[in-house]
Short mmCIF file of C-alpha atoms and ligand atoms in Angstrom, two decimals:
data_model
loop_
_atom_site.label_atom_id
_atom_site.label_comp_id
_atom_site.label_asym_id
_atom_site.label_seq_id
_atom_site.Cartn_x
_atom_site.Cartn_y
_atom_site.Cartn_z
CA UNK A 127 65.31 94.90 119.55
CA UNK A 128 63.86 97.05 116.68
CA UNK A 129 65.67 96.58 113.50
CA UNK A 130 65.00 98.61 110.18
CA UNK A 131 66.33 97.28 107.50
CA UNK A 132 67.47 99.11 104.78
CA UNK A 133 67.67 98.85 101.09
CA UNK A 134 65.65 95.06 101.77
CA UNK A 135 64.64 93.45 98.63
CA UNK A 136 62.38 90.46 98.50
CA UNK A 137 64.61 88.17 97.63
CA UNK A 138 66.33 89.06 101.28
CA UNK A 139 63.32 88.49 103.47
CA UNK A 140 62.83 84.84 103.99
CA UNK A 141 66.25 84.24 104.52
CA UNK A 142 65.91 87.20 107.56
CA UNK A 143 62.79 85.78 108.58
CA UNK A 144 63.92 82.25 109.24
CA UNK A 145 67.20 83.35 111.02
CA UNK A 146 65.38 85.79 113.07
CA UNK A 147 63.83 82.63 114.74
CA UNK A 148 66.70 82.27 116.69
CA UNK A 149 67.13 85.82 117.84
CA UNK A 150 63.29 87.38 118.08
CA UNK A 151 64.03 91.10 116.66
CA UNK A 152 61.66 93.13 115.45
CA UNK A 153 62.05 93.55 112.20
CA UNK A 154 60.98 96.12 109.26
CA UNK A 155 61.96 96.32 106.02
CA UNK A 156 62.14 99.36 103.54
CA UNK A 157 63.34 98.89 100.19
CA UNK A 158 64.16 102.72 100.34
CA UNK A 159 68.49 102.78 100.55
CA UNK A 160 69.44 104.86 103.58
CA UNK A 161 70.62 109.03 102.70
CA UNK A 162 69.76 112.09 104.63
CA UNK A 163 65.95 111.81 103.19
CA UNK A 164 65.10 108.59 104.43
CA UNK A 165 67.11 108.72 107.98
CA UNK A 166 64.00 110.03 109.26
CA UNK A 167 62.52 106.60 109.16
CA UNK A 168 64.25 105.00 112.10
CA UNK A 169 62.72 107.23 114.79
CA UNK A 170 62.07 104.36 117.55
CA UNK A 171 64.26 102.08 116.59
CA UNK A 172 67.31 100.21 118.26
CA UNK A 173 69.23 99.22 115.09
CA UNK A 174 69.66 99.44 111.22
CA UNK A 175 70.77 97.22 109.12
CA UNK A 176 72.45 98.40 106.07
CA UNK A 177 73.66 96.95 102.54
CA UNK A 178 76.50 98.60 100.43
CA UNK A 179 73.66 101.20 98.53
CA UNK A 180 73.25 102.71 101.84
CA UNK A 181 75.08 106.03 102.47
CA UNK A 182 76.65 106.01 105.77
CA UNK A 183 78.19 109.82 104.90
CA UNK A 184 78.65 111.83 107.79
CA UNK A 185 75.38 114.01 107.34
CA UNK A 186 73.38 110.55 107.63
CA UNK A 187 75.21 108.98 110.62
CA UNK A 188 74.67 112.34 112.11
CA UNK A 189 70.65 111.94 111.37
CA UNK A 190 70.78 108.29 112.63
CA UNK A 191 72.56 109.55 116.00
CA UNK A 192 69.89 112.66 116.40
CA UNK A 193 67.33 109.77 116.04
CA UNK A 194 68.93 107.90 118.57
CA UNK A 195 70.34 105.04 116.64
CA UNK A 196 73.77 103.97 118.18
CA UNK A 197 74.10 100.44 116.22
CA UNK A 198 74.67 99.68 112.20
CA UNK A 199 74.85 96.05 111.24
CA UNK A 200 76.17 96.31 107.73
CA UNK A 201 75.00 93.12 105.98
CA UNK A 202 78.22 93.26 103.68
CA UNK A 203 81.62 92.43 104.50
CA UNK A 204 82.90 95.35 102.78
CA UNK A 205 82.42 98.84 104.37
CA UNK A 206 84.22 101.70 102.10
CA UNK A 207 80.68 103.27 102.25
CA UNK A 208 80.73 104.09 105.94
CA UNK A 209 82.46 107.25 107.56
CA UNK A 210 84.45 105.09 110.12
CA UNK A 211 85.66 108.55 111.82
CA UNK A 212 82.04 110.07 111.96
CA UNK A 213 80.77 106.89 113.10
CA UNK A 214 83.31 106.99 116.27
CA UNK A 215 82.66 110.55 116.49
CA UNK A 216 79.26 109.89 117.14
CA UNK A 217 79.43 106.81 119.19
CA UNK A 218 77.83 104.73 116.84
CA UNK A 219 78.79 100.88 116.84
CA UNK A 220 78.93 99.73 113.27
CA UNK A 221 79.69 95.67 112.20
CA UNK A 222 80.11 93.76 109.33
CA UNK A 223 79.37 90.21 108.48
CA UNK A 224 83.33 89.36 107.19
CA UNK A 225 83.30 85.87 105.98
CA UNK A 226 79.46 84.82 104.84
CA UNK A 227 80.88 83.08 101.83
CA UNK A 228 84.53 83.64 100.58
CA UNK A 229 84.03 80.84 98.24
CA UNK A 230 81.06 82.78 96.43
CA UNK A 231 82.92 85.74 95.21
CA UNK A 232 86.03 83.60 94.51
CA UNK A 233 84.20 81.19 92.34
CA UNK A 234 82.75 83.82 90.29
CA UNK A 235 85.96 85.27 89.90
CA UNK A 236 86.96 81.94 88.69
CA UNK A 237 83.85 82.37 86.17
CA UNK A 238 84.84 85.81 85.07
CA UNK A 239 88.74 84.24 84.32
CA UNK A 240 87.33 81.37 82.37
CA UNK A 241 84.04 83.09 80.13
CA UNK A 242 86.91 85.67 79.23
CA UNK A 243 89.64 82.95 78.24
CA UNK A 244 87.26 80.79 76.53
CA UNK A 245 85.82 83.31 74.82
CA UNK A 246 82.58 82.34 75.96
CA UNK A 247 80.59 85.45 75.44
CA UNK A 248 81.30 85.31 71.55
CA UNK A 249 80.91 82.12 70.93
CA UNK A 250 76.98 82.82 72.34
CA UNK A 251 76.89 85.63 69.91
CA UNK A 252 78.19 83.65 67.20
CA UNK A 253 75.08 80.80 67.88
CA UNK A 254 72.78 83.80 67.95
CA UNK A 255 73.20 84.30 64.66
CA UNK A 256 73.22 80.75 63.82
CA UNK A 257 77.60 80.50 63.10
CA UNK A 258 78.84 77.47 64.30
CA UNK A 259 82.11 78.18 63.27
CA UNK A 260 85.42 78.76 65.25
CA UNK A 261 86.86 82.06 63.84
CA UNK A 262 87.20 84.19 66.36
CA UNK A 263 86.63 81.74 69.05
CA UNK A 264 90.88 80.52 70.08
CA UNK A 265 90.96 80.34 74.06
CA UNK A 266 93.34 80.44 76.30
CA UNK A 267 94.50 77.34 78.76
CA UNK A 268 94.81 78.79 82.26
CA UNK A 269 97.36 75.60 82.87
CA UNK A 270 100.47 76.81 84.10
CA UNK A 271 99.75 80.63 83.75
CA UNK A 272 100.73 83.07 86.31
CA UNK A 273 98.00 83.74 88.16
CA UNK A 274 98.55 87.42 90.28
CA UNK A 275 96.28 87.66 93.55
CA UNK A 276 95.84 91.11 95.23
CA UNK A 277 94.90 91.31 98.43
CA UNK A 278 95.33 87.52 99.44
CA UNK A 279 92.57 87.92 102.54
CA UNK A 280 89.71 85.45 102.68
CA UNK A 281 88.23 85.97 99.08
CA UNK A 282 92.10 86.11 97.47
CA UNK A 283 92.76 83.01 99.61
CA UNK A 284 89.44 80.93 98.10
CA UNK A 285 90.32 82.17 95.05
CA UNK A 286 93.97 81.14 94.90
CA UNK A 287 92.70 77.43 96.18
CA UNK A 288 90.69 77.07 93.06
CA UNK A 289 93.61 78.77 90.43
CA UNK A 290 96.07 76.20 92.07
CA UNK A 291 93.86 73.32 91.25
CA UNK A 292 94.17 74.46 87.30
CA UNK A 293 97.68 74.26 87.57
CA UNK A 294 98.19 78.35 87.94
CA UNK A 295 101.57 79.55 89.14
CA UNK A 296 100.27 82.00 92.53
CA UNK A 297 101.49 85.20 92.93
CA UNK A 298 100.47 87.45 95.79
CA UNK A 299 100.56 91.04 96.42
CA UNK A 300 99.25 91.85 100.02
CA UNK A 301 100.64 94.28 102.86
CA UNK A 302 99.70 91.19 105.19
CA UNK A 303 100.93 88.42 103.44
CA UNK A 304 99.07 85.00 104.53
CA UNK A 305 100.84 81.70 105.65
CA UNK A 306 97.39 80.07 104.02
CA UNK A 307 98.13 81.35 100.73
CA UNK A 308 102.02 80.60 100.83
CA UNK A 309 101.07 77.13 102.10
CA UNK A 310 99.60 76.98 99.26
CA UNK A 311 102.66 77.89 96.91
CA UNK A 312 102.08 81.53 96.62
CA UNK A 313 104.96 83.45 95.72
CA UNK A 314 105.05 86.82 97.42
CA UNK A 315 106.31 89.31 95.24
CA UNK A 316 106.35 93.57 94.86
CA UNK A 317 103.01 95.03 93.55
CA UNK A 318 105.16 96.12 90.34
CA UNK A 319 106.27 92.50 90.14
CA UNK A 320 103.11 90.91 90.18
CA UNK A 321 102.02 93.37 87.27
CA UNK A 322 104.97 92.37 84.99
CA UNK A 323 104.82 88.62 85.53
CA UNK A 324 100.85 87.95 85.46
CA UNK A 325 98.77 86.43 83.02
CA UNK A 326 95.89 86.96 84.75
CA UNK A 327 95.38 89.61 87.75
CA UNK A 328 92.08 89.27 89.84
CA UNK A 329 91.79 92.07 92.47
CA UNK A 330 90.37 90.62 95.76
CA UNK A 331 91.66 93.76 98.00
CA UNK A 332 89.51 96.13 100.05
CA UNK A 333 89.08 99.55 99.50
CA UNK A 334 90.83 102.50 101.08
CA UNK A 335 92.95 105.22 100.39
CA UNK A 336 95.83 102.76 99.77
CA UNK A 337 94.05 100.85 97.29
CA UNK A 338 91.56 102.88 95.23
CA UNK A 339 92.93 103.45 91.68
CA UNK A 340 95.48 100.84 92.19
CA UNK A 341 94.86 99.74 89.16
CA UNK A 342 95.62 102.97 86.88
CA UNK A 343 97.43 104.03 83.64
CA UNK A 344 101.13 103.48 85.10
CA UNK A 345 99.70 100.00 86.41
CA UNK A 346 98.25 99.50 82.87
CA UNK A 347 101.68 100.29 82.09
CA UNK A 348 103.50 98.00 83.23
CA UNK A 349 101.11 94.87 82.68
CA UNK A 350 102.01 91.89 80.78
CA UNK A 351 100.16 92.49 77.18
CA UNK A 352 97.15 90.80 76.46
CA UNK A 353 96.82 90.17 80.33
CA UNK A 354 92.85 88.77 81.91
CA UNK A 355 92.23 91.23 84.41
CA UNK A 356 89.20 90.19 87.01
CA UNK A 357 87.81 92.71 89.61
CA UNK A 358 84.79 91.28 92.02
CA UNK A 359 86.48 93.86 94.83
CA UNK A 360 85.05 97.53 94.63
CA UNK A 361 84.96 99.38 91.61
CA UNK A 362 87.20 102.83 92.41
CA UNK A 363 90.45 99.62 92.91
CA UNK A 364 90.02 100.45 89.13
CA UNK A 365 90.57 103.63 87.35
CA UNK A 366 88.00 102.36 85.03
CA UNK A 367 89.09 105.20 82.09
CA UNK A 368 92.96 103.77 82.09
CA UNK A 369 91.76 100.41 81.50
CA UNK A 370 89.12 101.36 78.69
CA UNK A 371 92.55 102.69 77.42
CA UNK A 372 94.73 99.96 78.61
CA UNK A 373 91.83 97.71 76.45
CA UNK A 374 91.96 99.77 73.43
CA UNK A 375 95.54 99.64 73.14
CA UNK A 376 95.20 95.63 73.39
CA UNK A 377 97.42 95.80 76.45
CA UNK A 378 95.03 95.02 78.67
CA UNK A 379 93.72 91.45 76.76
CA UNK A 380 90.32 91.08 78.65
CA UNK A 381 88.24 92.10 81.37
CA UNK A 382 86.07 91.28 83.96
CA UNK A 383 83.86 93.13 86.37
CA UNK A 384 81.46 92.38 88.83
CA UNK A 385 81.91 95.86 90.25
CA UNK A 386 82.32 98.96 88.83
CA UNK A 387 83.65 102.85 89.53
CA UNK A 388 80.81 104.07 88.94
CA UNK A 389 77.70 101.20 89.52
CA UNK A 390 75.41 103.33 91.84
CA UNK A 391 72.37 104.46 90.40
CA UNK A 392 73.03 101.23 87.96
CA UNK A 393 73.37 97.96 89.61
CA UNK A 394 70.62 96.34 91.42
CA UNK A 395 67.52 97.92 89.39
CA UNK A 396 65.89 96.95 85.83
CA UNK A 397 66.36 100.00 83.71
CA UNK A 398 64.04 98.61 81.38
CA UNK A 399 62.33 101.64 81.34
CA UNK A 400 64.81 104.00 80.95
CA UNK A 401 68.25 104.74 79.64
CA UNK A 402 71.65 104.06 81.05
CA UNK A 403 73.28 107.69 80.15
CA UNK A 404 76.71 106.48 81.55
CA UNK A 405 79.00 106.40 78.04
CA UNK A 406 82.02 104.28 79.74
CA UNK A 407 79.75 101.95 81.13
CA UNK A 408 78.01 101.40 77.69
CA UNK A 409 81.06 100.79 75.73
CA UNK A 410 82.55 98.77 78.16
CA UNK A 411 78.80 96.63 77.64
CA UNK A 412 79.60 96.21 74.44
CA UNK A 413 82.69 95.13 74.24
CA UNK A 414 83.97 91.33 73.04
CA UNK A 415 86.50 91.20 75.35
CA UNK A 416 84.29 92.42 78.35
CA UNK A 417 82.31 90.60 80.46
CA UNK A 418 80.21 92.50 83.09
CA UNK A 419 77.98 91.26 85.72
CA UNK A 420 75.84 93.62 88.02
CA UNK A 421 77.32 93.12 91.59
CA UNK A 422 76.40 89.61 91.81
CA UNK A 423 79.79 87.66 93.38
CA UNK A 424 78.15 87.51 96.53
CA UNK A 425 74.84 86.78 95.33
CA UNK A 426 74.40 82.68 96.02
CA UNK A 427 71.78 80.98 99.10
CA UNK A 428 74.37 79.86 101.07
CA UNK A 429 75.78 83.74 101.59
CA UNK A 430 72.37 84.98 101.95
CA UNK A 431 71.47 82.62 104.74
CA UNK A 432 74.98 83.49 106.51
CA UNK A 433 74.71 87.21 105.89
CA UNK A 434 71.19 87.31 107.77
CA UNK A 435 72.29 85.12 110.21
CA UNK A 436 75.57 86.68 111.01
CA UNK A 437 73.78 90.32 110.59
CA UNK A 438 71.13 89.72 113.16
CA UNK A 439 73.20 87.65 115.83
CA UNK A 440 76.16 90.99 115.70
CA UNK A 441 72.39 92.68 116.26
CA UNK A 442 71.94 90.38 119.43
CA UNK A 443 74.88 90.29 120.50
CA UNK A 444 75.09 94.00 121.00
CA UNK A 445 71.42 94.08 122.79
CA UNK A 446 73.40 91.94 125.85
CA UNK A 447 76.23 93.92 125.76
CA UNK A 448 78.71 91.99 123.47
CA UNK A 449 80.13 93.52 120.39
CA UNK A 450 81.53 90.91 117.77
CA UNK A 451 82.52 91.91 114.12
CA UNK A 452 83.09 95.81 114.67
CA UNK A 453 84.46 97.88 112.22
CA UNK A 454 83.82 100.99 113.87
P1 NAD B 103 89.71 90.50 103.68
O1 NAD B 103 89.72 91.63 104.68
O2 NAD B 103 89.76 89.10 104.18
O3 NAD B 103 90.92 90.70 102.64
C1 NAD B 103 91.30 91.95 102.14
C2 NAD B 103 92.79 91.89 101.93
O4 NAD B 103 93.23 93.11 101.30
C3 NAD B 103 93.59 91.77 103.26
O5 NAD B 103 94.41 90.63 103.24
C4 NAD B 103 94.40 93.05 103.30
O6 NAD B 103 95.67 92.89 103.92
C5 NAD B 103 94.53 93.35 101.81
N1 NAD B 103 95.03 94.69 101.54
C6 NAD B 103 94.98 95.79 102.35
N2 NAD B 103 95.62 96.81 101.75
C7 NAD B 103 96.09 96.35 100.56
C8 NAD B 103 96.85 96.92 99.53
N3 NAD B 103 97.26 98.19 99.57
N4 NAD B 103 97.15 96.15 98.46
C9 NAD B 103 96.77 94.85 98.40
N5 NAD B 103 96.06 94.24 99.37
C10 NAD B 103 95.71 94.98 100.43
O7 NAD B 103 88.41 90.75 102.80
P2 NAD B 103 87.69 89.70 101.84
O8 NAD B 103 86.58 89.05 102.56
O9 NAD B 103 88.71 88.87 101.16
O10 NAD B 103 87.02 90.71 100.80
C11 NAD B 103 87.82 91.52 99.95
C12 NAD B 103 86.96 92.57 99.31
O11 NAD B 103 86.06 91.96 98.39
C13 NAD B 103 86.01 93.31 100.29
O12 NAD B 103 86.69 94.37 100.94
C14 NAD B 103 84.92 93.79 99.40
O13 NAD B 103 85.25 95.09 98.95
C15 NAD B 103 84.94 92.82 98.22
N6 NAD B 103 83.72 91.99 98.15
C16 NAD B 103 83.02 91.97 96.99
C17 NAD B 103 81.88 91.20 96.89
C18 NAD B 103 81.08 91.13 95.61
O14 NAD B 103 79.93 90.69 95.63
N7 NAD B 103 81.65 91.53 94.48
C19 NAD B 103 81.44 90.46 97.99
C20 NAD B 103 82.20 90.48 99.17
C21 NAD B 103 83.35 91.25 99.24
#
């Protein structure tokens, strides 16, 4: 099987290198992300494999298709960026790799939760300027707090493990409520619920049209004040504007992203060399009570050696005539 692989960046390549030994594709890499300009690229081959940059509109699935490409092995286990319905349309298999490391994004969650209720961020500005001192610097124990999961799938799941080890109350908000989670002591409760009883709400849904701007000014609304709100989902789960409002008004007590509305064309590139013109993005930079990281839940060995294992064997797979992990 030819494979082009999309959007690759170095740090990708060994790990696909040493799990191709088991499958013996042929393999290219472009660090080019997939759109109607660089479809071109796959004439000849069998299958691309895409990250979340990649476009999968319907104008590029349509370019893929004219090319002759009938398989996309998303290396994410998101896939909000794909037209599912164009993708059927066309007859174009597309898979995901679902469960390369739950524990990844949940744990950085968990980091998000405590380097905004520890006030962590500060307290390296304060040494920065050489104040040792504590003003400024009061925490918050997450002992006994209500912690408010939504979307209790794999990553809400991991997370909720880790919150009921500090001694968190768990509530859940999920269309699918899981036995795991209410094994675990997870209260089920309505979406409005969960926003009125929560100390601290980490978002660990997907995206669709159910879900995107879930988390808006009524939402904001109804919050506990001074709640930790944590997003490592997708960005749009956030209507980013209400909760620059929500943070001004001190309603909202902190945030954490690790995704955000509006992150292409900023995460995963040094803009060193040029400015970042997006204002909400800036002032949400430099806020105390923000703490931003570029996209990076994911980001840890162990999901990098599952994602190009799992991404090449759906790859495979689908070269003997099995299909595992489709999403459209
Ligand atoms: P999952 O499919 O196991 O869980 C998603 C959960 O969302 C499901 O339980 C589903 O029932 C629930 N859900 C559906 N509609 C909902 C609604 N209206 N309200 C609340 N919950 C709803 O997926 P997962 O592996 O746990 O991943 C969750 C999301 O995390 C992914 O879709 C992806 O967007 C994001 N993610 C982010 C990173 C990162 O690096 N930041 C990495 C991986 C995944």
């Amino acid at each position: 099987m030819k494979v082009l692989i999309y959007s690759a960046q170095e740090h990708e390549k060994p790990f696909f290198e040493k799990a191709n030994e088991s499958f013996g594709c042929e393999l290219s890499y472009v660090s080019e992300s997939l759109s109607r300009d660089s479809a071109d690229l796959v004439k000849g081959v069998d299958a691309v494999c895409c990250f979340v940059l990649d476009k999968l509109d319907a104008g590029v699935l349509e370019a893929l298709a004219k090319n002759g490409v009938r398989f996309i092995a998303l290396r994410s286990a998101g896939y909000d960026h794909v037209d599912l319905k164009a993708a059927e349309r066309l007859k174009i298999i597309v898979t995901n790799v679902p469960t390369y490391s739950p524990s990844a994004v949940a744990e950085h969650a968990v980091m998000l939760v405590l380097t905004l209720a520890r006030k962590f961020l500060s307290s390296q500005k304060h040494f920065e300027k050489n104040n040792y001192s504590l003003v400024g610097l009061l925490g918050k124990g997450l002992k006994g707090l209500a912690v408010g999961v939504v979307g209790t799938g794999n990553i809400g799941l991991s997370f909720a493990h880790i919150m009921k080890g500090f001694g968190c109350q768990l509530l859940g908000y999920d269309p699918y409520p899981s036995d795991a989670c209410k094994a675990l002591g997870m209260k089920y409760v309505e979406f409005d619920e969960l926003l009125r009883l929560s100390d601290i709400i980490s978002l660990h849904c997907l995206l669709n049209e159910n879900t995107r701007h879930i988390i808006n000014a009524k939402a904001v609304e109804k919050m506990k004040k001074g709640v930790i709100l944590v997003n490592t989902s997708r960005g749009a789960v956030v209507d980013t504007k209400a909760v620059m409002d929500g943070l001004d008004s001190k309603k909202i007590g902190c945030f954490g992203l690790d995704v955000y509305e509006f992150e292409k064309g900023i995460f995963f590139r040094d803009h060193d060399d040029n400015h970042i013109q997006d204002k909400l993005f800036l002032k949400l930079r430099e806020m105390d009570n923000v703490v931003v990281t570029g996209h990076q839940a994911f980001f840890t060995e162990e999901a990098l050696r599952n994602i190009a294992r799992t991404s090449l064997e759906n790859i495979f797979k689908y070269s003997q005539g099995k299909i595992q992990n489709r999403v459209a």
